Tab-separated table of C-alpha atoms in Angstrom:
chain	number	residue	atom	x	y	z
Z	1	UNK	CA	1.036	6.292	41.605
Z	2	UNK	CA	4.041	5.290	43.562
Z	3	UNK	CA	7.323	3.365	41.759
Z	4	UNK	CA	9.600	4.181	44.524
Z	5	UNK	CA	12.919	2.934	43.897
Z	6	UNK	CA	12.411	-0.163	41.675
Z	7	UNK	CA	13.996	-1.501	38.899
Z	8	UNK	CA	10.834	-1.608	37.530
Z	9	UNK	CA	8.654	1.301	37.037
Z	10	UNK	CA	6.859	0.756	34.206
Z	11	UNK	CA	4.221	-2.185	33.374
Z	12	UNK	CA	2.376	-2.696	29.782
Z	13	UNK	CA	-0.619	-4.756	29.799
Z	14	UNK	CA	-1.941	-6.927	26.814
Z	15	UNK	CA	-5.593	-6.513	26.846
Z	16	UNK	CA	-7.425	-9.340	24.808
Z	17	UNK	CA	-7.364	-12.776	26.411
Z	18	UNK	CA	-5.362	-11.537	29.449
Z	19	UNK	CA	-7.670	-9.258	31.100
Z	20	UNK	CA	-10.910	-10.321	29.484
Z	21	UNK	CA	-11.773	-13.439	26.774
Z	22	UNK	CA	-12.353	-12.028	23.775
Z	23	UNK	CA	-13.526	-14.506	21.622
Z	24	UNK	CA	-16.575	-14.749	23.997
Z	25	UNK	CA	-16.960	-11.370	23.814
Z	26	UNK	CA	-16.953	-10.705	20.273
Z	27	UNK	CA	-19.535	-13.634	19.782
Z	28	UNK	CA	-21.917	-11.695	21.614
Z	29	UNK	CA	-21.129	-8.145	19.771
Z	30	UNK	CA	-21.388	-10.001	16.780
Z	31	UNK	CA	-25.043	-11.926	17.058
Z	32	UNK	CA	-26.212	-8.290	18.113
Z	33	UNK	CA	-24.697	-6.274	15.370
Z	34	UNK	CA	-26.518	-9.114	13.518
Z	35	UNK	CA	-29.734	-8.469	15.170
Z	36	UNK	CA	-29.584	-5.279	13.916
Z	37	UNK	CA	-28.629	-5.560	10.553
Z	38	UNK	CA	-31.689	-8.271	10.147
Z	39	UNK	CA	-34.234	-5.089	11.513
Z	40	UNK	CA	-32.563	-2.503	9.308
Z	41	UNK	CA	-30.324	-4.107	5.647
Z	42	UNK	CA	-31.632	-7.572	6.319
Z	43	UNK	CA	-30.111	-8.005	2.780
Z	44	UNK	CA	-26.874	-6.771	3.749
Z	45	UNK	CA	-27.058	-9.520	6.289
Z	46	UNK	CA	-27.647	-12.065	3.829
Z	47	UNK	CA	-24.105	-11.274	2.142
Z	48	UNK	CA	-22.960	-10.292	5.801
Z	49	UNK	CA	-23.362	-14.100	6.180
Z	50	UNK	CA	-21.834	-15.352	3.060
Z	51	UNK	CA	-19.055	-15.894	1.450
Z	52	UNK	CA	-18.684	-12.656	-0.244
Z	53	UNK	CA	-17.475	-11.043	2.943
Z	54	UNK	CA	-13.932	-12.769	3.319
Z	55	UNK	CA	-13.314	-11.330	-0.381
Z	56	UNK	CA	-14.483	-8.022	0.459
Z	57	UNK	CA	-12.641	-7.914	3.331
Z	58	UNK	CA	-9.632	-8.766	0.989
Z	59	UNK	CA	-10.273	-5.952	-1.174
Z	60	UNK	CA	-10.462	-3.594	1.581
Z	61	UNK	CA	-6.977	-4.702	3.095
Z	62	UNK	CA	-5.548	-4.666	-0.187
Z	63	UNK	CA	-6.735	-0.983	-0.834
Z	64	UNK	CA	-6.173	0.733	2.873
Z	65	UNK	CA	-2.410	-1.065	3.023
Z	66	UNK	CA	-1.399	1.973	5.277
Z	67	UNK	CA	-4.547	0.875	8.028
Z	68	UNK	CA	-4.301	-2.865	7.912
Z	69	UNK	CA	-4.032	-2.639	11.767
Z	70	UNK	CA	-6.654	-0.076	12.440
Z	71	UNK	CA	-9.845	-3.049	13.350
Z	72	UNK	CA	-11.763	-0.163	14.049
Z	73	UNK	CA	-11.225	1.153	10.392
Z	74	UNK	CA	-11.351	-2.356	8.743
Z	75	UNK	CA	-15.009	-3.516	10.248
Z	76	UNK	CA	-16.277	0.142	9.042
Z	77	UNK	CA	-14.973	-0.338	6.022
Z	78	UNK	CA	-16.225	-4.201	5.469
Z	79	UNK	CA	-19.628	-3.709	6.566
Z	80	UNK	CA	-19.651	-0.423	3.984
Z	81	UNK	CA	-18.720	-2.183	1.264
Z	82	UNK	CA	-21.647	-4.855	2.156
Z	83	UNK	CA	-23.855	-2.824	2.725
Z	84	UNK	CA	-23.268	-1.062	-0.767
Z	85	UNK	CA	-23.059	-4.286	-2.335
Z	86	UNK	CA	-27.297	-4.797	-0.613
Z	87	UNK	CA	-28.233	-1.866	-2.770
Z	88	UNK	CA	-28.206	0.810	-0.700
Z	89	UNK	CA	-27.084	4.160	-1.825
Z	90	UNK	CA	-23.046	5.134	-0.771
Z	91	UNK	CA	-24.059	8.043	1.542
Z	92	UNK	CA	-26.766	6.031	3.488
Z	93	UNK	CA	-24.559	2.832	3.396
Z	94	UNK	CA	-21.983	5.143	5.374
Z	95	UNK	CA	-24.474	5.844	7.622
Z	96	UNK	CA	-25.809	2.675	8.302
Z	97	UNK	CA	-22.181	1.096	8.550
Z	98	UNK	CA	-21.320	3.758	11.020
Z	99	UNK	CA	-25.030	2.396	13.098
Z	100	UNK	CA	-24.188	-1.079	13.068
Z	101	UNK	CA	-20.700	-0.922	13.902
Z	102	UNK	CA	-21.562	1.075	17.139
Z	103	UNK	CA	-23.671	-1.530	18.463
Z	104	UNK	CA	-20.816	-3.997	17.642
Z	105	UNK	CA	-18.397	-1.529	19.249
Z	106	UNK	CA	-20.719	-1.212	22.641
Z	107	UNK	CA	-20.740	-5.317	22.974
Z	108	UNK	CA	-17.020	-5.913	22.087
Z	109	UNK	CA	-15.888	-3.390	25.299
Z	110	UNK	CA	-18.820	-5.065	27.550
Z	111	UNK	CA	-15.974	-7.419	28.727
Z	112	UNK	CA	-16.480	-9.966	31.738
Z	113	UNK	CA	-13.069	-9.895	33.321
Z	114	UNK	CA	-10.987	-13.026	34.296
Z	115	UNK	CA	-10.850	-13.780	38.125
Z	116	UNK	CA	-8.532	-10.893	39.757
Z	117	UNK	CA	-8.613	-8.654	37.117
Z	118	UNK	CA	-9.720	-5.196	38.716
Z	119	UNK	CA	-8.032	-6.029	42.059
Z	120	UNK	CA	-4.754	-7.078	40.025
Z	121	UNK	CA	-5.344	-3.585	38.076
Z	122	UNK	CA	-6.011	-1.924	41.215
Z	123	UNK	CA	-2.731	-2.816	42.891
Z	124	UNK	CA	-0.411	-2.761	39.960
Z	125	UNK	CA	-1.945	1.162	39.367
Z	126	UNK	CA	-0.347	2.356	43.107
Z	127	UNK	CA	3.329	0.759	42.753
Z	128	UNK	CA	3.881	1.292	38.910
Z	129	UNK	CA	3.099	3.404	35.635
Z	130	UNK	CA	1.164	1.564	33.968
Z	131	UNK	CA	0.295	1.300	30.036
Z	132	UNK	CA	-1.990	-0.710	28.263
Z	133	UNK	CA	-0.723	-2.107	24.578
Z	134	UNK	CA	-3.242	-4.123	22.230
Z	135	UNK	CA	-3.302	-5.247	18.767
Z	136	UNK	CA	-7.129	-5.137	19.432
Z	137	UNK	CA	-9.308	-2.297	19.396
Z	138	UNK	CA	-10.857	-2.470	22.882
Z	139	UNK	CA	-11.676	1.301	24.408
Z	140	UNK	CA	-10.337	1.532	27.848
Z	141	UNK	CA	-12.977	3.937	28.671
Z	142	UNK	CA	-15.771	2.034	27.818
Z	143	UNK	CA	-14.579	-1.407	29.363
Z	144	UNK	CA	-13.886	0.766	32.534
Z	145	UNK	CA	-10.207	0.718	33.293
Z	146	UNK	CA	-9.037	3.811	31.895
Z	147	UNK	CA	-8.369	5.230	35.698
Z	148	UNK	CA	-5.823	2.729	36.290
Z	149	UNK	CA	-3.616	3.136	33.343
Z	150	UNK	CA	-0.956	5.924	32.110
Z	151	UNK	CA	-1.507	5.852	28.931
Z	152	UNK	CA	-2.763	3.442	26.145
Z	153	UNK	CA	-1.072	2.173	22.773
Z	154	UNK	CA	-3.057	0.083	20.058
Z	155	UNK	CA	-2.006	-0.861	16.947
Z	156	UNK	CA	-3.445	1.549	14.876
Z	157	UNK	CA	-1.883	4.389	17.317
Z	158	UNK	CA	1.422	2.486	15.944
Z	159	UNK	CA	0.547	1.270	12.592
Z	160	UNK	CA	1.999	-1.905	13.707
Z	161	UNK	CA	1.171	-5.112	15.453
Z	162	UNK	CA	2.535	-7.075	18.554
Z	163	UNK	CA	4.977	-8.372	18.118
Z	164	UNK	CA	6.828	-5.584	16.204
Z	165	UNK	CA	9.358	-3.840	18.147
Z	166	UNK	CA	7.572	-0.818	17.216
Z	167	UNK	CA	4.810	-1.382	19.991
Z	168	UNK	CA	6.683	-1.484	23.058
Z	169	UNK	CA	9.059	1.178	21.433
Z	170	UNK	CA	5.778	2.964	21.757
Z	171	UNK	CA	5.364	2.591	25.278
Z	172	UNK	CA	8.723	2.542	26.747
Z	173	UNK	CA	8.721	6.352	24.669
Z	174	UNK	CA	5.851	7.471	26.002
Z	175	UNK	CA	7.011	6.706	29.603
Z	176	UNK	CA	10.117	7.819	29.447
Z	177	UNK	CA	12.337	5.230	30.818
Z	178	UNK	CA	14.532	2.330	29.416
Z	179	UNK	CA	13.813	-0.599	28.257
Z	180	UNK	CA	15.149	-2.661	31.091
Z	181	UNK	CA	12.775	-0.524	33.545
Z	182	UNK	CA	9.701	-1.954	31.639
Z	183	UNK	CA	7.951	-5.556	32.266
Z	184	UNK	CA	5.377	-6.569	29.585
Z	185	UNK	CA	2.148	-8.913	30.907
Z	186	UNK	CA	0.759	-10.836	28.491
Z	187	UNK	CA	-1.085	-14.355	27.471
Z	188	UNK	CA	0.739	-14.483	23.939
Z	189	UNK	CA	3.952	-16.755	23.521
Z	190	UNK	CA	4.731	-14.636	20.242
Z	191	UNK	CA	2.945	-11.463	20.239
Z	192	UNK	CA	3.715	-10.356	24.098
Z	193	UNK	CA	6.541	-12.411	25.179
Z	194	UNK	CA	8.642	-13.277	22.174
Z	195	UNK	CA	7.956	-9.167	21.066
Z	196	UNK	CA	8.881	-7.823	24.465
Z	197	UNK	CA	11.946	-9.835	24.861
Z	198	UNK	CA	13.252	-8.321	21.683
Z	199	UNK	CA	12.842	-4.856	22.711
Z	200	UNK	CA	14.807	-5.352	25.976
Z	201	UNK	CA	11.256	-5.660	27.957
Z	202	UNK	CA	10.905	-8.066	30.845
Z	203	UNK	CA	7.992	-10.293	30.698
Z	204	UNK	CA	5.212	-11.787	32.665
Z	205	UNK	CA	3.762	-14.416	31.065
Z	206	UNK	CA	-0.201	-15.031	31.904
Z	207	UNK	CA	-0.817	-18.787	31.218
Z	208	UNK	CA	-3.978	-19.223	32.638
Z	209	UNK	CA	-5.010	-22.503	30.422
Z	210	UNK	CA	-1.331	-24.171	31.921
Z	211	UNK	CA	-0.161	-24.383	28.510
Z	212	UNK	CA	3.207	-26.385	28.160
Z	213	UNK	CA	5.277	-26.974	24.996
Z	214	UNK	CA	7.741	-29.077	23.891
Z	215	UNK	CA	9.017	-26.854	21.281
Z	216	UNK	CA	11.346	-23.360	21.913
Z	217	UNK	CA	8.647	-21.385	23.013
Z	218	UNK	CA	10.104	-18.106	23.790
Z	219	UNK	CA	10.810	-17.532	27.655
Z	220	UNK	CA	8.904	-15.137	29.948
Z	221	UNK	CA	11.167	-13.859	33.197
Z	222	UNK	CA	7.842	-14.758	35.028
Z	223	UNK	CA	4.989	-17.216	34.450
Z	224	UNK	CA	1.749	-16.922	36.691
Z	225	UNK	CA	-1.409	-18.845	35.772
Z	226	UNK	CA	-3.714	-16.646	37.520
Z	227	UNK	CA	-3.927	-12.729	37.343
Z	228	UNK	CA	-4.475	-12.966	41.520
Z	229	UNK	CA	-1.312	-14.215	42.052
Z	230	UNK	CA	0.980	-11.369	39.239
Z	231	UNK	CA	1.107	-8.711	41.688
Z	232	UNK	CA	2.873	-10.472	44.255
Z	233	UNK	CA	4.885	-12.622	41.227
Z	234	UNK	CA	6.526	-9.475	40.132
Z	235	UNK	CA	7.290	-8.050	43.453
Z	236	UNK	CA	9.104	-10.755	44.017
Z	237	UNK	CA	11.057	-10.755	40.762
Z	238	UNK	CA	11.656	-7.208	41.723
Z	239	UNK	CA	13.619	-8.350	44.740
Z	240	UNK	CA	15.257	-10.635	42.672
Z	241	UNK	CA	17.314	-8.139	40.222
């Protein structure tokens, strides 16, 4: 990794919906953490499927208020308490909570990245340090990008959630540097852009559906609508400060 002299040295990436689409992706964990459940609690399924689960969840936030932003945590906890709720005895519901989520867990990081992901990864890994920072609970390892980042910050390393300060705190800490030598990519008007610009970050903002607003949306210093064309974006902004 090479930042040379740059005003810029240090880049934090939003993961969900700017590298990857994550609804899509947790469709497909979902039906086949689903599929499972129907071969092994098919009756935990049945509440799975209900109503019931929204108030469960409920309960479960409202007990664990010091891991509200651990997902990881949460969905093990939910699908627990469901589980228990089938019938099933607490020690084997733990186990079978800890089965299902793990086949959720293996199709939420089987991502299909957006055009110009990896290359945009690849390039933005030799000229800066780069971190990734999610509210989400994607694992870099397993979606396969872990040897281009730095470092990685989620929420529940933070116990807080874009767009709390207290995120890109995290990062700009980690690395070392200022504020001001940190730019923040992200598809979020609110969570990256609005957050980073009140921790001093600059931002890219990653519009790829060409959204426009007629209301104060907060400002990014750069707007691309493709992750192909960010590399050379920000080089450019680099010349510009």
């Amino acid at each position: 990794m090479t930042t040379l002299n740059k005003k810029i040295k240090v880049v934090s990436l939003d993961l969900d919906n700017t590298l990857w689409d994550v609804e899509a992706t947790i469709i497909v964990a979902e039906k086949n953490m689903c599929l499972w459940m129907q071969d092994k609690v098919p009756r935990a399924l049945a509440i799975y499927k209900s109503d019931a689960t929204a108030d469960i969840r409920s309960r479960v936030v409202a007990d664990n208020p010091t891991q509200i932003h651990d997902l990881t945590f949460l969905r093990k906890e939910v699908l627990f308490q469901v589980i228990k709720a089938s019938g099933v005895a607490s020690a084997q519901a733990r186990i079978f909570a800890k089965d299902a989520f793990a086949v959720f867990f293996k199709g939420r990081n089987n991502v299909v990245f957006f055009p110009g992901a990896l290359e945009m990864l690849e390039l933005l890994s030799h000229r800066y340090t780069v971190f990734s920072l999610t509210n989400g609970n994607a694992d870099v390892e397993q979606v396969g990008i872990a040897n281009f980042l730095d470092g990685a910050v989620s929420s529940a390393d933070v116990g807080a959630s874009k767009p709390s300060r207290e995120m890109f705190e995290a990062v700009i800490k980690k690395a070392g540097v200022n504020a001001d030598q940190c730019i923040h990519v992200g598809d979020h008007l609110t969570d990256d852009i609005e957050g980073a610009n009140n921790a001093g970050m600059h931002t890219i903002w990653v519009n790829m559906t060409k959204y426009t607003s007629a209301n104060n949306d907060s400002k990014a210093n750069i707007e691309v609508t493709s992750l192909t064309a960010l590399p050379k974006a920000l080089e450019a902004y680099q010349l510009s400060l």
